[in-house]
PDB file of C-alpha atoms in Angstrom:
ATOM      1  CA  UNK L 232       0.000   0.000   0.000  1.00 41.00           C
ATOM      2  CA  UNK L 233       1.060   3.565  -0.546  1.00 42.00           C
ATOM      3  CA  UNK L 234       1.680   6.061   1.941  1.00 45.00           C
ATOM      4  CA  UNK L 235      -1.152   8.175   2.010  1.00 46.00           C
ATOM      5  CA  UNK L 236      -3.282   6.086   0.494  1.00 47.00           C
ATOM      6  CA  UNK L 237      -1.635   6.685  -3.261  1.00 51.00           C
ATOM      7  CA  UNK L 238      -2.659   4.534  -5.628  1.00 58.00           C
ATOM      8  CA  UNK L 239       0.758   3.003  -7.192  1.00 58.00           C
ATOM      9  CA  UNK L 240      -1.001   2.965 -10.818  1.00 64.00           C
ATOM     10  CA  UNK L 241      -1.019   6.877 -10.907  1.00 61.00           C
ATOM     11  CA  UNK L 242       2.537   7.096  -9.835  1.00 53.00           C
ATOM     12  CA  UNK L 243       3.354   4.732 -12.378  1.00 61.00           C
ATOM     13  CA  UNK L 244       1.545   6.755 -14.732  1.00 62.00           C
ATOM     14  CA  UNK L 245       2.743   9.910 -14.356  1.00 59.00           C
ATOM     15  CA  UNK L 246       6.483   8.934 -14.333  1.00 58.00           C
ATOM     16  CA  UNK L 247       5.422   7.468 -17.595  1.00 59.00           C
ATOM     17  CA  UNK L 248       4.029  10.831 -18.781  1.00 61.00           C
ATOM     18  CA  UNK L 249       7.390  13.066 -17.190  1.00 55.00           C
ATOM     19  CA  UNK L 250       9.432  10.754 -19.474  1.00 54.00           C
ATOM     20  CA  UNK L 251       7.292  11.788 -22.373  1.00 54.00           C
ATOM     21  CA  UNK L 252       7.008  15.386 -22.001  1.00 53.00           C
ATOM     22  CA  UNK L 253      11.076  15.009 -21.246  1.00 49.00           C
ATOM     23  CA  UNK L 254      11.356  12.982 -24.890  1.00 45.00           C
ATOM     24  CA  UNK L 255       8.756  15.906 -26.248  1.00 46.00           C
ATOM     25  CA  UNK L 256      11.086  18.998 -25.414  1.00 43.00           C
ATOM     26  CA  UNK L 257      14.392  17.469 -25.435  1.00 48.00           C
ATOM     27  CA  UNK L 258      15.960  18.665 -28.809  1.00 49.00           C
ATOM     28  CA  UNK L 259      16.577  15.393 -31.154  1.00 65.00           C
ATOM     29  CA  UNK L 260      20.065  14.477 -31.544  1.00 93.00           C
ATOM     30  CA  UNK L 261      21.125  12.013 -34.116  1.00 96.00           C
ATOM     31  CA  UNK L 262      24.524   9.947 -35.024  1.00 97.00           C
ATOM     32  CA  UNK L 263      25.118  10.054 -38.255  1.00 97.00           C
ATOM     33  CA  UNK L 264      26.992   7.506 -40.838  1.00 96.00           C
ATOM     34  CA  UNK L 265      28.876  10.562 -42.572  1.00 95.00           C
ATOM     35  CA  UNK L 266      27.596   9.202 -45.758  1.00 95.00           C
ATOM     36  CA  UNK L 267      25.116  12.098 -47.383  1.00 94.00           C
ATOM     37  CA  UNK L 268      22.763   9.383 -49.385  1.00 94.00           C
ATOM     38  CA  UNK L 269      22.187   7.524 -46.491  1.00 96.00           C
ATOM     39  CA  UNK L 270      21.832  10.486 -43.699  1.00 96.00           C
ATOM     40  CA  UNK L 271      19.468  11.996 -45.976  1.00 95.00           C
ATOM     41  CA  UNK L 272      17.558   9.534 -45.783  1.00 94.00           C
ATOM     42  CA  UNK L 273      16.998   9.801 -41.613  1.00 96.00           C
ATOM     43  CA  UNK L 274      15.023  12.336 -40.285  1.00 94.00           C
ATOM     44  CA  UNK L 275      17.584  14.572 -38.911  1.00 94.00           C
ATOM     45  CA  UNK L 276      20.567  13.349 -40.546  1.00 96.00           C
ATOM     46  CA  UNK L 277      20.878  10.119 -38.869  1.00 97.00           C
ATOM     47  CA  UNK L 278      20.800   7.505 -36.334  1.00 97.00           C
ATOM     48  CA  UNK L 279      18.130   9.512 -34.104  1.00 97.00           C
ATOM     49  CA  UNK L 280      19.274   9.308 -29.856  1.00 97.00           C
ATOM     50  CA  UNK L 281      16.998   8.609 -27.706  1.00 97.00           C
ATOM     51  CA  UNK L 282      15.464   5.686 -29.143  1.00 97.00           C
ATOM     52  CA  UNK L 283      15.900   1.943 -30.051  1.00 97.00           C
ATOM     53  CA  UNK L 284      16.818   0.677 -33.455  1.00 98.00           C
ATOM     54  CA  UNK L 285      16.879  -2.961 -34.455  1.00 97.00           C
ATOM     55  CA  UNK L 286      19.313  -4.721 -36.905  1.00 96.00           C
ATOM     56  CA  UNK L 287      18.771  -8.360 -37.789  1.00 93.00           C
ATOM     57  CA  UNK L 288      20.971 -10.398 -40.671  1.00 89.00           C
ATOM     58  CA  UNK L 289      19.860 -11.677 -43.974  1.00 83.00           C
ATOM     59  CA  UNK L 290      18.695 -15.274 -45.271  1.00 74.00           C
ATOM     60  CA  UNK L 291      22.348 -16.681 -44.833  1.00 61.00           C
ATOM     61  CA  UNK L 292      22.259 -17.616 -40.924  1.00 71.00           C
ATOM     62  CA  UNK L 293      25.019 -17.112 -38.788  1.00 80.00           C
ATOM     63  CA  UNK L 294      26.892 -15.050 -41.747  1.00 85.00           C
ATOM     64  CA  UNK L 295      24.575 -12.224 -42.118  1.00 90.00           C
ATOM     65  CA  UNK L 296      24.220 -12.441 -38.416  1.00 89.00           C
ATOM     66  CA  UNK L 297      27.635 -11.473 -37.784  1.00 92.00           C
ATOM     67  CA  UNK L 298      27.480  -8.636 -40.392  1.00 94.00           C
ATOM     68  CA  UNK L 299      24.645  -7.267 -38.512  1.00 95.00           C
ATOM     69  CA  UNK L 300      25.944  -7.551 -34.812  1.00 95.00           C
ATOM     70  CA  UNK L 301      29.349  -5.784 -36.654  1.00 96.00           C
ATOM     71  CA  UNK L 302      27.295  -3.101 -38.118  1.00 97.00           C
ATOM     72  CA  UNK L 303      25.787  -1.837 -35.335  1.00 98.00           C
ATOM     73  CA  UNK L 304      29.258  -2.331 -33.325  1.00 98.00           C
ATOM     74  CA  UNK L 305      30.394   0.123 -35.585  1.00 98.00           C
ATOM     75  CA  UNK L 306      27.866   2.284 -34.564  1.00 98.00           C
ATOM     76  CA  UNK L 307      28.371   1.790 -31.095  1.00 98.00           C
ATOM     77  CA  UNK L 308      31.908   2.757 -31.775  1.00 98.00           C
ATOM     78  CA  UNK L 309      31.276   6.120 -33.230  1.00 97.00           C
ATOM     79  CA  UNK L 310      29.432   7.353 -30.221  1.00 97.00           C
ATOM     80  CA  UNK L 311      31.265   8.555 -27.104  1.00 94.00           C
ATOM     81  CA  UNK L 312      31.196   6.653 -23.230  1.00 95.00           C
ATOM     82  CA  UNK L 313      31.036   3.575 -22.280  1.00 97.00           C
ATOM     83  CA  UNK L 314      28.869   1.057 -24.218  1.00 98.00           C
ATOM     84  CA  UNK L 315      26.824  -1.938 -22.522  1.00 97.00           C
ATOM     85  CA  UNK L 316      26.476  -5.136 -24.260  1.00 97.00           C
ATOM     86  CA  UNK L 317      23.816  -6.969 -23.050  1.00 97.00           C
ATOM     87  CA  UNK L 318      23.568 -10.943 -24.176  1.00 95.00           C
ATOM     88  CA  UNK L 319      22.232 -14.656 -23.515  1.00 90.00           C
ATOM     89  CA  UNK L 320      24.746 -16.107 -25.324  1.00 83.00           C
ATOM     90  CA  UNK L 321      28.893 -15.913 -24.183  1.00 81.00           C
ATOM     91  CA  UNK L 322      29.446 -16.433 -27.941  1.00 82.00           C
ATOM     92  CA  UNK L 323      30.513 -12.518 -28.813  1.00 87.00           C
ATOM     93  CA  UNK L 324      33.781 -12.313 -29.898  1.00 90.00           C
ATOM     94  CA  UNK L 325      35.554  -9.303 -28.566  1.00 91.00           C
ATOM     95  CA  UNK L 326      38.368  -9.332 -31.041  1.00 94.00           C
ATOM     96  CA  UNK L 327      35.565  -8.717 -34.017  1.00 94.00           C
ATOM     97  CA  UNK L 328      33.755  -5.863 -32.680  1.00 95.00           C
ATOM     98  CA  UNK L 329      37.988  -4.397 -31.421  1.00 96.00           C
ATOM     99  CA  UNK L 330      38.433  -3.898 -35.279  1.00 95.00           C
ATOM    100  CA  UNK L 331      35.241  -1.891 -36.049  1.00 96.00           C
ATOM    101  CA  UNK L 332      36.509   0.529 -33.131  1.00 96.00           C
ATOM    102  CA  UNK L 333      34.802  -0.880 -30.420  1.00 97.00           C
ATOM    103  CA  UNK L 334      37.836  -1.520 -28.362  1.00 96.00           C
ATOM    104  CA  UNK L 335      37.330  -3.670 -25.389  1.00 93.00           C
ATOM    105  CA  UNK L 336      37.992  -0.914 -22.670  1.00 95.00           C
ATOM    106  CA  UNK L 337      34.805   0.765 -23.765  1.00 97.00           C
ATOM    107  CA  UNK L 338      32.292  -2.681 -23.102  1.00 97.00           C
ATOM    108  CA  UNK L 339      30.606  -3.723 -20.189  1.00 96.00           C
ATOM    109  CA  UNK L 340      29.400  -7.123 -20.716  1.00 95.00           C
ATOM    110  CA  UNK L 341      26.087  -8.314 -19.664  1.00 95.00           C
ATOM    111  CA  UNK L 342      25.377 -11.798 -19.439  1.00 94.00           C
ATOM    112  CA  UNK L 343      21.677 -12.906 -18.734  1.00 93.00           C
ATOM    113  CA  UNK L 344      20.635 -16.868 -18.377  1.00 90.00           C
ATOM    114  CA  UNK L 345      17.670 -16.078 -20.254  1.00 91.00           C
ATOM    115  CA  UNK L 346      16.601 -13.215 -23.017  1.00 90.00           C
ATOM    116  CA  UNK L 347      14.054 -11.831 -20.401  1.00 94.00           C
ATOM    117  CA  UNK L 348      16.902 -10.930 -17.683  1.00 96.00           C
ATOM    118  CA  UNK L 349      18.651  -9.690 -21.124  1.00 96.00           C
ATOM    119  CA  UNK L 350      15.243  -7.051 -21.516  1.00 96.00           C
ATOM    120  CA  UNK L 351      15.743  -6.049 -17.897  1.00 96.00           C
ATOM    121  CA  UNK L 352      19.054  -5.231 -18.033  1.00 96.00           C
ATOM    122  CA  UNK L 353      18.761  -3.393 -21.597  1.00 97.00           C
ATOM    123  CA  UNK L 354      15.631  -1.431 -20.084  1.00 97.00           C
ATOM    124  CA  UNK L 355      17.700  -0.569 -16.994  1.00 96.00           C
ATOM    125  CA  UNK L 356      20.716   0.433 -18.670  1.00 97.00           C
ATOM    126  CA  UNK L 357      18.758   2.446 -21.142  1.00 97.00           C
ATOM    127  CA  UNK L 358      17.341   5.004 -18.091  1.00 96.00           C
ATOM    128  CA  UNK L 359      20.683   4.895 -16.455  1.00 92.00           C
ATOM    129  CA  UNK L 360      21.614   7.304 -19.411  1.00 86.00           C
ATOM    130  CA  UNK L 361      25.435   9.168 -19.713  1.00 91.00           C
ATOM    131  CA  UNK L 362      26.377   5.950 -21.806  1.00 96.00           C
ATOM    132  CA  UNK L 363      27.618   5.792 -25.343  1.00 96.00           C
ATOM    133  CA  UNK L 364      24.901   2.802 -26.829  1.00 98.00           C
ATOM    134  CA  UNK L 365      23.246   0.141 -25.308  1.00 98.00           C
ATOM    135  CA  UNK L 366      23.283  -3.077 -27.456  1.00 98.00           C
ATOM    136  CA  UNK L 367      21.146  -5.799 -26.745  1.00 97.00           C
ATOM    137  CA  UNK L 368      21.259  -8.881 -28.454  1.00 95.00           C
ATOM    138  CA  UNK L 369      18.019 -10.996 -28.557  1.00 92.00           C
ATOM    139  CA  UNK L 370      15.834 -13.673 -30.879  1.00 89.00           C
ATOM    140  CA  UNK L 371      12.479 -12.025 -30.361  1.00 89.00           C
ATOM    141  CA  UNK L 372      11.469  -8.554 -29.167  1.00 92.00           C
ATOM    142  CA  UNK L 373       7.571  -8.523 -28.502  1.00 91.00           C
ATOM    143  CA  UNK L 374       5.891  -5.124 -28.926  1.00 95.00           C
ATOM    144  CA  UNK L 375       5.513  -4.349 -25.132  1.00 95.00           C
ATOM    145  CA  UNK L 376       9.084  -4.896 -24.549  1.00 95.00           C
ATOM    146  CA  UNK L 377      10.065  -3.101 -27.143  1.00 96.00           C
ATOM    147  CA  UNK L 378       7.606   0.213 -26.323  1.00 96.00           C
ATOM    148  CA  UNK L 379       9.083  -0.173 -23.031  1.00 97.00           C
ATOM    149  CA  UNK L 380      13.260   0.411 -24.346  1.00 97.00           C
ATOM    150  CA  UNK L 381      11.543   2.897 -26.448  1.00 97.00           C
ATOM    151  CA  UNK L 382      10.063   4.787 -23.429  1.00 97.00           C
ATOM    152  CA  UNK L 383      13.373   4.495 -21.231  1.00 97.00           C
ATOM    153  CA  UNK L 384      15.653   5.378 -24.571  1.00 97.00           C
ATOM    154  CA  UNK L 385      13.502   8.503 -24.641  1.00 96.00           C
ATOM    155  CA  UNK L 386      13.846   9.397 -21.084  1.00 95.00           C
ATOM    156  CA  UNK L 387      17.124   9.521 -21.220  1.00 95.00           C
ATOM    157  CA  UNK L 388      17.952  10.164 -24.769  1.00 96.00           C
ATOM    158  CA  UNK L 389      20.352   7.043 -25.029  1.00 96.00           C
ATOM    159  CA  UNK L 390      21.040   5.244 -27.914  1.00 98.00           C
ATOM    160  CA  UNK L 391      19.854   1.841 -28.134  1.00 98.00           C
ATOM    161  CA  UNK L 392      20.745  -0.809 -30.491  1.00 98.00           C
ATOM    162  CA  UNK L 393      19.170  -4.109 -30.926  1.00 97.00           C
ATOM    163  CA  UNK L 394      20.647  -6.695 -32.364  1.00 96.00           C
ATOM    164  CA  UNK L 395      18.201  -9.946 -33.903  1.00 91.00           C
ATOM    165  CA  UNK L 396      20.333 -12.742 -33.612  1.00 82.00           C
ATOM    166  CA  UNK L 397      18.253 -16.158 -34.398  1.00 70.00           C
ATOM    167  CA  UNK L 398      19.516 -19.690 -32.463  1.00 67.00           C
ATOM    168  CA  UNK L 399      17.346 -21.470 -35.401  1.00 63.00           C
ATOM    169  CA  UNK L 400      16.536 -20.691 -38.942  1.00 64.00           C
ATOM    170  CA  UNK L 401      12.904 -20.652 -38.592  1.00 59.00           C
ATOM    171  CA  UNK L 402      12.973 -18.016 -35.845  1.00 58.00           C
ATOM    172  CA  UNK L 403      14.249 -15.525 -38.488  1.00 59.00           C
ATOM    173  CA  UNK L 404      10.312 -15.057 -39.256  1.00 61.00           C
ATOM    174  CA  UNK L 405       9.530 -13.324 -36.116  1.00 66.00           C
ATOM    175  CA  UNK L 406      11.783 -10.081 -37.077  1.00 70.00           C
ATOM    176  CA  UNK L 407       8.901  -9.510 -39.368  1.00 71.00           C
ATOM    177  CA  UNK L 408       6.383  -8.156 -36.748  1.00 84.00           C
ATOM    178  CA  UNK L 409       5.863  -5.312 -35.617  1.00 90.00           C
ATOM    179  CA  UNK L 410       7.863  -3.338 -32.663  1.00 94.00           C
ATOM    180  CA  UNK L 411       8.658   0.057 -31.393  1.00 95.00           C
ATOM    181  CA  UNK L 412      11.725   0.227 -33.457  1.00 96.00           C
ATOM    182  CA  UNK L 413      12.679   3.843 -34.760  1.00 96.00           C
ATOM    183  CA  UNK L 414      14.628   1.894 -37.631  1.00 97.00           C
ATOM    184  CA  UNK L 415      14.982  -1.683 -38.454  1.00 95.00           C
ATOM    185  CA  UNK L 416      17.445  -2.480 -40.646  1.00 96.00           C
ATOM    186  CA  UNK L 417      18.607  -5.790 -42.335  1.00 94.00           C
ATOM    187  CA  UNK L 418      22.358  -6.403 -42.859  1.00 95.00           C
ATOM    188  CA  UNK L 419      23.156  -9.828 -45.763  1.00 94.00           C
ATOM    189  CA  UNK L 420      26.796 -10.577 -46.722  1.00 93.00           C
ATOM    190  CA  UNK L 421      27.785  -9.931 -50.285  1.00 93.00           C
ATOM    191  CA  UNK L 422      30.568 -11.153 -52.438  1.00 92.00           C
ATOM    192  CA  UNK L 423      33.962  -9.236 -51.087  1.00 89.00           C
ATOM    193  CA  UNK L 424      35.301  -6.487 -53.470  1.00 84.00           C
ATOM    194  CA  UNK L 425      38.719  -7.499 -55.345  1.00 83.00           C
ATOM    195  CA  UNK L 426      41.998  -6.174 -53.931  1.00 78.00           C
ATOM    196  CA  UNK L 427      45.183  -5.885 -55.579  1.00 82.00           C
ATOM    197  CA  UNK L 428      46.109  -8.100 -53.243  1.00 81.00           C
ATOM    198  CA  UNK L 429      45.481 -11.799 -54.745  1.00 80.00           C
ATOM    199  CA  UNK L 430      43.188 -13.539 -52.829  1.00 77.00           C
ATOM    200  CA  UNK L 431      41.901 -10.512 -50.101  1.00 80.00           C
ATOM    201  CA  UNK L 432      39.075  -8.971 -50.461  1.00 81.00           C
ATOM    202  CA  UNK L 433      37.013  -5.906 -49.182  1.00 83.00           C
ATOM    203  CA  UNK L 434      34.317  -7.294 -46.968  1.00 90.00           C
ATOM    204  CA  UNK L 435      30.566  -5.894 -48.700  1.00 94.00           C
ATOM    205  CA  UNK L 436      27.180  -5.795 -47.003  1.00 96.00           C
ATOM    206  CA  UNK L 437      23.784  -5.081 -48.275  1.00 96.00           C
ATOM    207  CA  UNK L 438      22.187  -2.789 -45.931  1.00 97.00           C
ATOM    208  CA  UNK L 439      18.339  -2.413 -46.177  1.00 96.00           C
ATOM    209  CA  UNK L 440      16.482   0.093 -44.380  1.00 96.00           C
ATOM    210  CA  UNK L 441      13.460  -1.834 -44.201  1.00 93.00           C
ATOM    211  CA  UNK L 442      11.721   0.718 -41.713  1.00 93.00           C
ATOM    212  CA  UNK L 443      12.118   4.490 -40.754  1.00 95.00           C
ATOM    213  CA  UNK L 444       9.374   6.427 -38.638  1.00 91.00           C
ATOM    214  CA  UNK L 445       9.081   9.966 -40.496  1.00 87.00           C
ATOM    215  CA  UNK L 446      11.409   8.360 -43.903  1.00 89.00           C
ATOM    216  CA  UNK L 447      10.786   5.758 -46.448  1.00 91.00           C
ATOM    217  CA  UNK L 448      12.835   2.184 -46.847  1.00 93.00           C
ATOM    218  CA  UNK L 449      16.267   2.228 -49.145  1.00 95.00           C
ATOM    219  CA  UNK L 450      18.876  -0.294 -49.887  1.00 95.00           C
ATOM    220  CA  UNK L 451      22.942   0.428 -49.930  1.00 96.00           C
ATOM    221  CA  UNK L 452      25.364  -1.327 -50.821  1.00 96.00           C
ATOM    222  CA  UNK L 453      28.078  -0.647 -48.386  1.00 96.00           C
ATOM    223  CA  UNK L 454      31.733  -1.325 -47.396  1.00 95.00           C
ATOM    224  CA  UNK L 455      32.145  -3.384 -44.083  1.00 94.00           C
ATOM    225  CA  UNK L 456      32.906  -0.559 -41.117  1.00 95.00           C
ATOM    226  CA  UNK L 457      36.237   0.186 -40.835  1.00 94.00           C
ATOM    227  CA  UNK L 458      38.365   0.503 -37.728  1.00 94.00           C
ATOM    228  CA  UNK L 459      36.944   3.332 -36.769  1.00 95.00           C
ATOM    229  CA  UNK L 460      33.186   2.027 -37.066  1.00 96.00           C
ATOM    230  CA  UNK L 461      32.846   3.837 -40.695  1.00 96.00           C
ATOM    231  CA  UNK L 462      31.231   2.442 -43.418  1.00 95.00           C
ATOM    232  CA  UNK L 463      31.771   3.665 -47.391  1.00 91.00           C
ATOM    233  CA  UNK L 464      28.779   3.342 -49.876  1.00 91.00           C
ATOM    234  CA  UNK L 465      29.857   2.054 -53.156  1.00 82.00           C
ATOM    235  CA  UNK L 466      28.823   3.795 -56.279  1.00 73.00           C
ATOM    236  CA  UNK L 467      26.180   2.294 -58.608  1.00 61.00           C
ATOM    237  CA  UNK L 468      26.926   0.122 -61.290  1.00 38.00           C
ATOM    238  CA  UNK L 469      27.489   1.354 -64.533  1.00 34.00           C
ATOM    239  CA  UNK L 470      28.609   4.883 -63.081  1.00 38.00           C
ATOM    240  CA  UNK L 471      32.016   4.643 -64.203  1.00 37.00           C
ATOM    241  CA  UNK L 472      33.511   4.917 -60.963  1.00 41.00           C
ATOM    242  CA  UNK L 473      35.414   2.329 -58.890  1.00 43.00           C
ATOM    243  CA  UNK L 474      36.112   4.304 -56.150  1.00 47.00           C
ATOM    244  CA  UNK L 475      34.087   4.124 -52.922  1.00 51.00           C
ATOM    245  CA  UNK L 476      32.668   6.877 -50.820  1.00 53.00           C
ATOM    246  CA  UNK L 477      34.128   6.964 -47.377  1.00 52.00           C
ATOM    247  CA  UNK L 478      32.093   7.899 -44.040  1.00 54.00           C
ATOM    248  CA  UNK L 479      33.834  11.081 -42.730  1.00 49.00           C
ATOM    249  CA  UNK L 480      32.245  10.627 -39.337  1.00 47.00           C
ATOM    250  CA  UNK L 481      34.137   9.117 -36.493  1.00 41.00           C
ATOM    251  CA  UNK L 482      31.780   9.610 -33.760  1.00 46.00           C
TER     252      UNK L 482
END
């Protein structure tokens, strides 16, 4: 029981409503990729803060799945603080994510026994706030959880990143409901690009923005991040041009 005879449900409900007026007057601050055909194609200029975006890989499994837990490493990397990692799995491998920037001195590591401890601690670390990104890596997100990282991203204006990582092929299909998500994004691994070099090449990814609140869907074909979390878009086909465009933002 309250003191004073409160009813808990209306103190729940107005903290609910402080965090959106706080979200409404707040200015909007974005990250962006440094790339001008993909930042003009986010409201803002990019990767809006204070809210959750989702990444997921293509049809190809663990490959694509990779690409997309390295993408949005790289955009973890770009942003400033400390950035919590929050997983079921003790699979990540630290090395990966060290050469898209995200050196290991910047994680905290997470580790849940089960995806719902993995929501807690995502939600948590979310309204904690003063933190680089929050990554959370998950097989499903149901709409409730996800409104609820969307409310605590906004409260605080963090960054949140989640990262659709599927145990079984035939768990790939629930990525195609519908959450919170200000983005969702898929990531599928394309054939490298040729390097002098004989037998290296340049790491490619197909990234589709499949959703955007306020923007409309696009594909890029993009380099892998760099070491500094960057990614280059390379030029259309038949342009003439066989140079790629590099991301001048490092965070």
């Amino acid at each position: 029981m309250a003191q004073n005879g409160a009813n808990p449900i209306i103190f729940d409900l107005r903290d609910r409503i402080q965090h959106l007026d706080g979200a409404m007057t707040r200015p909007k601050a974005v990250l962006p990729f440094g790339v001008c055909e993909i930042d003009e194609r986010l409201p803002g200029g990019g990767l809006a803060y204070g809210a959750i975006h989702e990444f997921a890989g293509g049809g190809a499994g663990a490959v694509d799945g990779a690409a997309a837990a390295l993408f949005a490493a790289g955009i973890a990397a770009r942003t400033k603080g400390k950035v919590v990692w929050c997983l079921a799995r003790p699979d990540l491998f630290a090395p990966a994510l060290a050469q898209v920037g995200l050196h290991p001195d910047r994680v905290i590591y997470v580790e849940a026994m089960k995806e719902e401890y993995v929501l807690e601690a995502c939600e948590e670390a979310l309204r904690f706030g003063g933190l680089g990104a929050v990554v959370a890596e998950l097989v499903r997100l149901p709409m409730v959880a996800s409104r609820r990282l969307q409310l605590a991203a906004e409260g605080s204006g963090a960054l949140g990143l989640v990262v659709r990582r599927w145990r079984r092929q035939t768990e790939a299909g629930d990525f195609g409901h519908p959450t919170a998500a200000t983005s969702r994004w898929r990531i599928s691994v394309l054939p490298s690009d040729p390097l002098p070099v004989p037998g290296l090449g340049r790491a490619r990814w197909l990234a589709e923005l499949i959703r955007i609140k306020a923007g409309e869907s696009a594909d890029f074909e993009i380099g892998a991040c760099d070491a500094q979390g960057r990614i280059s878009l390379f030029p259309d086909a038949g342009n003439g041009s066989d140079q790629t465009r590099r991301s001048v933002h490092t965070g």
